[in-house]
């Protein structure tokens, strides 16, 4: 399969059919992870990883994906590049395009991703920016489909900060027809343009979207409960302010989960601050799918790379 755009800056770049095709292909990669079916899919291809932020899952999953598909990976952080000495993003993008077949960038400012996508002659994948995290949301949607066998008719509760993961998750769920109830404190909502897009997509799919202030109003009878750290990378200077805004009211604990459906699943992109946004008995509980999500990063990224490069 191929994608209509040769970049992925946000889940908004994909339509419903493309998301489903990527997930279906990822499920096949997962089923055949120990076979030789795909081990030469990207032979001769080089993936550049350009990281401004620290990473565990994104770096490991992309490097492993390329290795298992027969390709090669080059990793560098911003301090390794002439960017740190004043070279422009535009010139850097054009240079990387000469040597690599695809670029994954993990950056502070989403504007950097946009500039890279505009100036690279190779596919560019957003490995996380301050606004979006599309690879994580593809893994989340794959995990939901694996365990719920559908999207339409489900209700997802987001609890916490309107951050980059929240932004793309709301967009992705709206595109797939999932009803969304997001419990977010006043002043921490996603940007207006994102809320308008989510509202528009929800209306097209005849699902509902609402922001509430009380976590119980979001979680009641929900099929899926999702949270993330209250202090994202780059927000450390707001640590005390954010803790007072979110803790303990927006913590996902056993009491809050008891208001969701009996078979509700809990999800978190990781890393988790145990005892802050989620308690250990929830993240380690039988309804938690955090490790499925983490594994599925590998499979959806294989699917994405093959779709962009083959």
mmCIF file of C-alpha atoms in Angstrom:
data_model
loop_
_atom_site.group_PDB
_atom_site.id
_atom_site.type_symbol
_atom_site.label_atom_id
_atom_site.label_comp_id
_atom_site.label_asym_id
_atom_site.label_seq_id
_atom_site.Cartn_x
_atom_site.Cartn_y
_atom_site.Cartn_z
ATOM 1 C CA UNK A 1 0.000 0.000 0.000
ATOM 2 C CA UNK A 2 1.063 3.609 -0.482
ATOM 3 C CA UNK A 3 0.057 6.829 1.255
ATOM 4 C CA UNK A 4 -1.331 9.946 -0.405
ATOM 5 C CA UNK A 5 1.294 12.096 1.346
ATOM 6 C CA UNK A 6 5.006 11.351 1.605
ATOM 7 C CA UNK A 7 5.194 12.568 5.170
ATOM 8 C CA UNK A 8 3.462 12.056 8.511
ATOM 9 C CA UNK A 9 3.461 15.163 10.672
ATOM 10 C CA UNK A 10 0.171 14.380 12.459
ATOM 11 C CA UNK A 11 -2.509 11.700 12.343
ATOM 12 C CA UNK A 12 -4.506 14.406 10.543
ATOM 13 C CA UNK A 13 -2.368 13.681 7.456
ATOM 14 C CA UNK A 14 -4.100 10.288 7.116
ATOM 15 C CA UNK A 15 -7.681 9.519 6.180
ATOM 16 C CA UNK A 16 -9.756 6.726 7.718
ATOM 17 C CA UNK A 17 -8.905 4.229 4.968
ATOM 18 C CA UNK A 18 -5.168 4.894 5.243
ATOM 19 C CA UNK A 19 -5.277 4.431 9.011
ATOM 20 C CA UNK A 20 -7.117 1.127 8.635
ATOM 21 C CA UNK A 21 -4.713 -0.075 5.942
ATOM 22 C CA UNK A 22 -1.675 0.823 8.050
ATOM 23 C CA UNK A 23 -3.124 -0.996 11.063
ATOM 24 C CA UNK A 24 -4.121 -4.069 9.036
ATOM 25 C CA UNK A 25 -0.626 -4.276 7.584
ATOM 26 C CA UNK A 26 0.875 -3.775 11.059
ATOM 27 C CA UNK A 27 -1.193 -6.682 12.393
ATOM 28 C CA UNK A 28 0.232 -8.856 9.600
ATOM 29 C CA UNK A 29 3.753 -7.768 10.524
ATOM 30 C CA UNK A 30 3.005 -8.752 14.111
ATOM 31 C CA UNK A 31 1.644 -12.161 13.125
ATOM 32 C CA UNK A 32 4.740 -12.820 11.038
ATOM 33 C CA UNK A 33 7.320 -11.257 13.356
ATOM 34 C CA UNK A 34 9.245 -14.531 13.679
ATOM 35 C CA UNK A 35 9.080 -15.483 9.996
ATOM 36 C CA UNK A 36 11.215 -14.404 7.049
ATOM 37 C CA UNK A 37 8.222 -12.958 5.164
ATOM 38 C CA UNK A 38 9.281 -9.327 5.492
ATOM 39 C CA UNK A 39 12.946 -9.475 6.502
ATOM 40 C CA UNK A 40 14.208 -8.050 3.196
ATOM 41 C CA UNK A 41 11.482 -5.466 2.635
ATOM 42 C CA UNK A 42 13.810 -2.486 3.179
ATOM 43 C CA UNK A 43 17.154 -3.933 2.091
ATOM 44 C CA UNK A 44 19.405 -1.114 0.923
ATOM 45 C CA UNK A 45 17.298 1.584 2.623
ATOM 46 C CA UNK A 46 18.671 3.960 5.260
ATOM 47 C CA UNK A 47 16.583 5.632 7.963
ATOM 48 C CA UNK A 48 17.924 8.788 9.617
ATOM 49 C CA UNK A 49 16.830 9.443 13.207
ATOM 50 C CA UNK A 50 17.259 13.098 14.153
ATOM 51 C CA UNK A 51 16.409 13.585 17.838
ATOM 52 C CA UNK A 52 16.266 16.778 19.858
ATOM 53 C CA UNK A 53 14.425 15.121 22.778
ATOM 54 C CA UNK A 54 15.305 12.008 24.805
ATOM 55 C CA UNK A 55 13.614 8.783 23.769
ATOM 56 C CA UNK A 56 13.212 5.152 24.781
ATOM 57 C CA UNK A 57 10.369 3.610 22.761
ATOM 58 C CA UNK A 58 10.602 5.770 19.638
ATOM 59 C CA UNK A 59 14.307 5.204 19.068
ATOM 60 C CA UNK A 60 14.311 1.517 19.988
ATOM 61 C CA UNK A 61 11.236 0.685 17.923
ATOM 62 C CA UNK A 62 12.419 2.473 14.775
ATOM 63 C CA UNK A 63 15.938 1.027 14.961
ATOM 64 C CA UNK A 64 14.557 -2.468 15.562
ATOM 65 C CA UNK A 65 12.017 -2.071 12.763
ATOM 66 C CA UNK A 66 14.671 -1.139 10.216
ATOM 67 C CA UNK A 67 16.976 -3.967 11.325
ATOM 68 C CA UNK A 68 14.212 -6.568 11.104
ATOM 69 C CA UNK A 69 13.204 -5.301 7.649
ATOM 70 C CA UNK A 70 16.766 -5.479 6.340
ATOM 71 C CA UNK A 71 17.520 -1.753 6.372
ATOM 72 C CA UNK A 72 20.035 0.478 8.112
ATOM 73 C CA UNK A 73 19.643 3.261 10.697
ATOM 74 C CA UNK A 74 21.745 6.332 11.463
ATOM 75 C CA UNK A 75 21.021 8.103 14.767
ATOM 76 C CA UNK A 76 22.106 11.598 15.723
ATOM 77 C CA UNK A 77 20.957 14.287 18.124
ATOM 78 C CA UNK A 78 20.883 17.980 17.313
ATOM 79 C CA UNK A 79 24.241 18.597 19.000
ATOM 80 C CA UNK A 80 25.874 16.186 16.533
ATOM 81 C CA UNK A 81 24.811 18.379 13.622
ATOM 82 C CA UNK A 82 25.888 21.729 12.256
ATOM 83 C CA UNK A 83 22.435 22.903 13.361
ATOM 84 C CA UNK A 84 24.043 23.493 16.744
ATOM 85 C CA UNK A 85 26.437 25.943 15.047
ATOM 86 C CA UNK A 86 23.842 27.848 13.066
ATOM 87 C CA UNK A 87 23.144 25.844 9.903
ATOM 88 C CA UNK A 88 19.532 26.244 8.837
ATOM 89 C CA UNK A 89 16.831 23.582 8.999
ATOM 90 C CA UNK A 90 16.368 24.006 5.247
ATOM 91 C CA UNK A 91 20.008 23.232 4.430
ATOM 92 C CA UNK A 92 20.073 20.388 6.929
ATOM 93 C CA UNK A 93 16.967 18.854 5.363
ATOM 94 C CA UNK A 94 18.431 19.042 1.863
ATOM 95 C CA UNK A 95 21.673 17.450 3.064
ATOM 96 C CA UNK A 96 19.967 14.560 4.856
ATOM 97 C CA UNK A 97 17.950 13.924 1.694
ATOM 98 C CA UNK A 98 21.200 13.202 -0.175
ATOM 99 C CA UNK A 99 22.185 10.328 2.111
ATOM 100 C CA UNK A 100 19.065 8.796 3.668
ATOM 101 C CA UNK A 101 15.803 7.390 2.316
ATOM 102 C CA UNK A 102 13.577 8.536 5.192
ATOM 103 C CA UNK A 103 13.853 10.852 8.196
ATOM 104 C CA UNK A 104 12.291 10.491 11.632
ATOM 105 C CA UNK A 105 12.567 13.700 13.666
ATOM 106 C CA UNK A 106 11.790 14.066 17.375
ATOM 107 C CA UNK A 107 11.747 17.761 18.192
ATOM 108 C CA UNK A 108 10.592 20.437 20.608
ATOM 109 C CA UNK A 109 8.824 22.710 18.127
ATOM 110 C CA UNK A 110 6.351 21.368 15.587
ATOM 111 C CA UNK A 111 7.497 24.126 13.233
ATOM 112 C CA UNK A 112 10.753 22.175 12.865
ATOM 113 C CA UNK A 113 8.809 19.151 11.599
ATOM 114 C CA UNK A 114 6.927 21.338 9.137
ATOM 115 C CA UNK A 115 10.159 22.892 7.836
ATOM 116 C CA UNK A 116 11.772 19.471 7.461
ATOM 117 C CA UNK A 117 8.769 18.103 5.577
ATOM 118 C CA UNK A 118 8.753 21.132 3.279
ATOM 119 C CA UNK A 119 12.468 20.937 2.477
ATOM 120 C CA UNK A 120 13.311 17.233 2.504
ATOM 121 C CA UNK A 121 13.136 15.296 -0.755
ATOM 122 C CA UNK A 122 12.572 12.106 1.252
ATOM 123 C CA UNK A 123 9.647 11.064 3.506
ATOM 124 C CA UNK A 124 9.581 12.739 6.928
ATOM 125 C CA UNK A 125 7.962 11.142 9.985
ATOM 126 C CA UNK A 126 7.146 13.050 13.159
ATOM 127 C CA UNK A 127 8.647 11.014 16.007
ATOM 128 C CA UNK A 128 7.092 13.504 18.475
ATOM 129 C CA UNK A 129 6.754 17.270 18.591
ATOM 130 C CA UNK A 130 5.167 19.668 21.038
ATOM 131 C CA UNK A 131 1.871 19.388 19.130
ATOM 132 C CA UNK A 132 1.574 15.834 17.806
ATOM 133 C CA UNK A 133 2.692 12.203 18.205
ATOM 134 C CA UNK A 134 1.197 10.289 15.243
ATOM 135 C CA UNK A 135 3.232 7.077 15.576
ATOM 136 C CA UNK A 136 1.955 6.622 19.125
ATOM 137 C CA UNK A 137 -1.639 7.120 18.043
ATOM 138 C CA UNK A 138 -1.329 4.530 15.260
ATOM 139 C CA UNK A 139 -0.110 2.088 17.917
ATOM 140 C CA UNK A 140 -2.969 3.084 20.228
ATOM 141 C CA UNK A 141 -5.586 2.567 17.526
ATOM 142 C CA UNK A 142 -4.051 -0.794 16.621
ATOM 143 C CA UNK A 143 -4.218 -1.825 20.288
ATOM 144 C CA UNK A 144 -7.863 -0.766 20.554
ATOM 145 C CA UNK A 145 -8.792 -2.719 17.419
ATOM 146 C CA UNK A 146 -6.967 -5.836 18.630
ATOM 147 C CA UNK A 147 -8.834 -5.872 21.934
ATOM 148 C CA UNK A 148 -12.215 -4.385 20.993
ATOM 149 C CA UNK A 149 -12.484 -5.579 17.360
ATOM 150 C CA UNK A 150 -14.044 -2.288 16.277
ATOM 151 C CA UNK A 151 -13.877 1.470 16.544
ATOM 152 C CA UNK A 152 -17.402 2.738 15.955
ATOM 153 C CA UNK A 153 -19.634 2.575 19.002
ATOM 154 C CA UNK A 154 -16.763 2.782 21.482
ATOM 155 C CA UNK A 155 -16.291 5.566 24.018
ATOM 156 C CA UNK A 156 -12.818 6.774 24.958
ATOM 157 C CA UNK A 157 -12.112 8.852 28.057
ATOM 158 C CA UNK A 158 -9.017 11.028 28.087
ATOM 159 C CA UNK A 159 -7.952 12.166 31.564
ATOM 160 C CA UNK A 160 -5.390 14.927 32.058
ATOM 161 C CA UNK A 161 -3.393 17.377 29.983
ATOM 162 C CA UNK A 162 -4.359 18.485 26.478
ATOM 163 C CA UNK A 163 -0.853 17.685 25.246
ATOM 164 C CA UNK A 164 0.671 16.368 22.013
ATOM 165 C CA UNK A 165 -0.541 12.798 22.577
ATOM 166 C CA UNK A 166 -4.013 14.065 23.455
ATOM 167 C CA UNK A 167 -4.140 16.240 20.318
ATOM 168 C CA UNK A 168 -3.406 13.409 17.907
ATOM 169 C CA UNK A 169 -5.435 10.843 19.858
ATOM 170 C CA UNK A 170 -8.543 13.025 19.711
ATOM 171 C CA UNK A 171 -8.078 13.519 15.964
ATOM 172 C CA UNK A 172 -7.428 9.818 15.349
ATOM 173 C CA UNK A 173 -10.390 8.646 17.412
ATOM 174 C CA UNK A 174 -12.696 11.156 15.732
ATOM 175 C CA UNK A 175 -11.595 9.934 12.291
ATOM 176 C CA UNK A 176 -12.401 6.345 13.290
ATOM 177 C CA UNK A 177 -15.821 7.140 14.769
ATOM 178 C CA UNK A 178 -14.961 6.722 18.449
ATOM 179 C CA UNK A 179 -16.928 8.889 20.893
ATOM 180 C CA UNK A 180 -14.559 11.038 22.943
ATOM 181 C CA UNK A 181 -14.975 12.493 26.418
ATOM 182 C CA UNK A 182 -11.914 14.431 27.549
ATOM 183 C CA UNK A 183 -11.538 15.544 31.166
ATOM 184 C CA UNK A 184 -9.079 18.440 31.069
ATOM 185 C CA UNK A 185 -8.621 21.314 33.550
ATOM 186 C CA UNK A 186 -9.492 24.785 32.321
ATOM 187 C CA UNK A 187 -6.502 26.373 30.641
ATOM 188 C CA UNK A 188 -4.916 23.088 29.560
ATOM 189 C CA UNK A 189 -7.141 22.247 26.591
ATOM 190 C CA UNK A 190 -5.757 21.515 23.102
ATOM 191 C CA UNK A 191 -5.454 24.510 20.737
ATOM 192 C CA UNK A 192 -8.702 25.813 19.238
ATOM 193 C CA UNK A 193 -7.841 24.654 15.695
ATOM 194 C CA UNK A 194 -7.409 21.093 16.927
ATOM 195 C CA UNK A 195 -10.691 21.177 18.833
ATOM 196 C CA UNK A 196 -12.433 22.483 15.712
ATOM 197 C CA UNK A 197 -10.941 19.667 13.617
ATOM 198 C CA UNK A 198 -11.970 17.017 16.157
ATOM 199 C CA UNK A 199 -15.497 18.444 16.304
ATOM 200 C CA UNK A 200 -15.704 18.427 12.493
ATOM 201 C CA UNK A 201 -14.446 14.835 12.176
ATOM 202 C CA UNK A 202 -16.798 13.654 14.929
ATOM 203 C CA UNK A 203 -19.800 15.172 13.151
ATOM 204 C CA UNK A 204 -18.782 13.477 9.885
ATOM 205 C CA UNK A 205 -18.625 10.104 11.646
ATOM 206 C CA UNK A 206 -21.792 10.783 13.680
ATOM 207 C CA UNK A 207 -19.947 10.303 16.962
ATOM 208 C CA UNK A 208 -19.739 12.642 19.947
ATOM 209 C CA UNK A 209 -16.940 14.789 21.332
ATOM 210 C CA UNK A 210 -16.991 16.773 24.532
ATOM 211 C CA UNK A 211 -14.592 18.332 27.017
ATOM 212 C CA UNK A 212 -15.563 18.077 30.668
ATOM 213 C CA UNK A 213 -13.907 19.200 33.890
ATOM 214 C CA UNK A 214 -14.785 16.239 36.114
ATOM 215 C CA UNK A 215 -12.927 12.964 35.392
ATOM 216 C CA UNK A 216 -15.919 10.918 36.555
ATOM 217 C CA UNK A 217 -18.031 12.493 33.780
ATOM 218 C CA UNK A 218 -15.530 11.296 31.180
ATOM 219 C CA UNK A 219 -14.936 7.817 32.576
ATOM 220 C CA UNK A 220 -18.524 6.760 33.326
ATOM 221 C CA UNK A 221 -19.321 3.689 31.161
ATOM 222 C CA UNK A 222 -16.247 4.300 28.992
ATOM 223 C CA UNK A 223 -14.687 1.453 27.001
ATOM 224 C CA UNK A 224 -11.194 2.947 27.028
ATOM 225 C CA UNK A 225 -9.461 5.147 29.606
ATOM 226 C CA UNK A 226 -6.277 6.954 28.583
ATOM 227 C CA UNK A 227 -3.899 9.301 30.356
ATOM 228 C CA UNK A 228 -0.366 10.651 30.026
ATOM 229 C CA UNK A 229 2.169 12.527 32.103
ATOM 230 C CA UNK A 230 1.053 15.881 33.466
ATOM 231 C CA UNK A 231 4.483 17.434 32.797
ATOM 232 C CA UNK A 232 5.590 16.801 29.213
ATOM 233 C CA UNK A 233 9.151 17.245 27.954
ATOM 234 C CA UNK A 234 9.785 20.972 27.677
ATOM 235 C CA UNK A 235 7.227 21.850 30.372
ATOM 236 C CA UNK A 236 9.489 21.184 33.347
ATOM 237 C CA UNK A 237 9.493 24.877 34.293
ATOM 238 C CA UNK A 238 5.733 24.537 34.959
ATOM 239 C CA UNK A 239 6.174 21.492 37.191
ATOM 240 C CA UNK A 240 4.723 22.880 40.434
ATOM 241 C CA UNK A 241 1.875 24.716 38.704
ATOM 242 C CA UNK A 242 0.873 21.616 36.761
ATOM 243 C CA UNK A 243 1.029 19.306 39.748
ATOM 244 C CA UNK A 244 -1.335 21.548 41.675
ATOM 245 C CA UNK A 245 -3.720 21.701 38.687
ATOM 246 C CA UNK A 246 -3.814 17.952 38.020
ATOM 247 C CA UNK A 247 -3.003 16.072 41.235
ATOM 248 C CA UNK A 248 -4.918 14.347 42.766
ATOM 249 C CA UNK A 249 -8.141 15.197 40.896
ATOM 250 C CA UNK A 250 -7.038 13.902 37.478
ATOM 251 C CA UNK A 251 -5.235 10.794 38.677
ATOM 252 C CA UNK A 252 -6.438 7.514 37.153
ATOM 253 C CA UNK A 253 -6.810 5.127 40.081
ATOM 254 C CA UNK A 254 -8.859 2.059 40.881
ATOM 255 C CA UNK A 255 -11.766 4.137 42.202
ATOM 256 C CA UNK A 256 -11.994 6.165 38.977
ATOM 257 C CA UNK A 257 -11.644 3.056 36.781
ATOM 258 C CA UNK A 258 -14.542 1.432 38.654
ATOM 259 C CA UNK A 259 -16.899 3.905 36.957
ATOM 260 C CA UNK A 260 -15.908 2.661 33.496
ATOM 261 C CA UNK A 261 -17.245 -0.533 31.937
ATOM 262 C CA UNK A 262 -16.191 -3.817 33.533
ATOM 263 C CA UNK A 263 -14.150 -4.715 30.453
ATOM 264 C CA UNK A 264 -12.719 -1.222 29.980
ATOM 265 C CA UNK A 265 -9.077 -1.068 28.971
ATOM 266 C CA UNK A 266 -6.466 1.317 30.354
ATOM 267 C CA UNK A 267 -3.851 2.861 28.089
ATOM 268 C CA UNK A 268 -0.795 5.082 28.575
ATOM 269 C CA UNK A 269 1.898 5.898 26.004
ATOM 270 C CA UNK A 270 4.685 5.738 28.629
ATOM 271 C CA UNK A 271 6.845 6.776 30.353
ATOM 272 C CA UNK A 272 4.521 6.928 33.348
ATOM 273 C CA UNK A 273 4.967 8.815 36.584
ATOM 274 C CA UNK A 274 3.484 6.194 38.887
ATOM 275 C CA UNK A 275 1.575 7.742 41.741
ATOM 276 C CA UNK A 276 0.922 10.930 39.775
ATOM 277 C CA UNK A 277 -1.257 10.512 36.655
ATOM 278 C CA UNK A 278 -1.855 6.811 37.351
ATOM 279 C CA UNK A 279 -1.505 4.429 40.272
ATOM 280 C CA UNK A 280 0.524 1.230 40.037
ATOM 281 C CA UNK A 281 -2.491 -0.993 40.667
ATOM 282 C CA UNK A 282 -4.088 0.379 37.478
ATOM 283 C CA UNK A 283 -1.044 0.383 35.212
ATOM 284 C CA UNK A 284 -0.128 -3.130 36.380
ATOM 285 C CA UNK A 285 -3.735 -4.337 36.472
ATOM 286 C CA UNK A 286 -5.364 -6.938 34.253
ATOM 287 C CA UNK A 287 -7.142 -4.285 32.161
ATOM 288 C CA UNK A 288 -3.938 -2.382 31.386
ATOM 289 C CA UNK A 289 -2.630 -2.577 27.820
ATOM 290 C CA UNK A 290 0.403 -0.319 28.160
ATOM 291 C CA UNK A 291 2.838 -3.047 27.117
ATOM 292 C CA UNK A 292 0.703 -3.994 24.119
ATOM 293 C CA UNK A 293 0.826 -0.339 23.077
ATOM 294 C CA UNK A 294 4.595 -0.261 23.471
ATOM 295 C CA UNK A 295 5.061 -3.415 21.385
ATOM 296 C CA UNK A 296 2.680 -2.161 18.720
ATOM 297 C CA UNK A 297 4.894 0.875 18.140
ATOM 298 C CA UNK A 298 7.284 -1.540 16.417
ATOM 299 C CA UNK A 299 4.644 -3.029 14.149
ATOM 300 C CA UNK A 300 2.871 0.171 13.074
ATOM 301 C CA UNK A 301 6.203 1.799 12.329
ATOM 302 C CA UNK A 302 7.209 -1.147 10.161
ATOM 303 C CA UNK A 303 3.927 -0.688 8.332
ATOM 304 C CA UNK A 304 4.519 3.047 7.979
ATOM 305 C CA UNK A 305 8.100 2.663 6.740
ATOM 306 C CA UNK A 306 7.182 0.053 4.139
ATOM 307 C CA UNK A 307 4.236 2.157 2.961
ATOM 308 C CA UNK A 308 6.481 5.194 2.507
ATOM 309 C CA UNK A 309 9.542 3.461 1.052
ATOM 310 C CA UNK A 310 8.394 0.500 -1.040
#
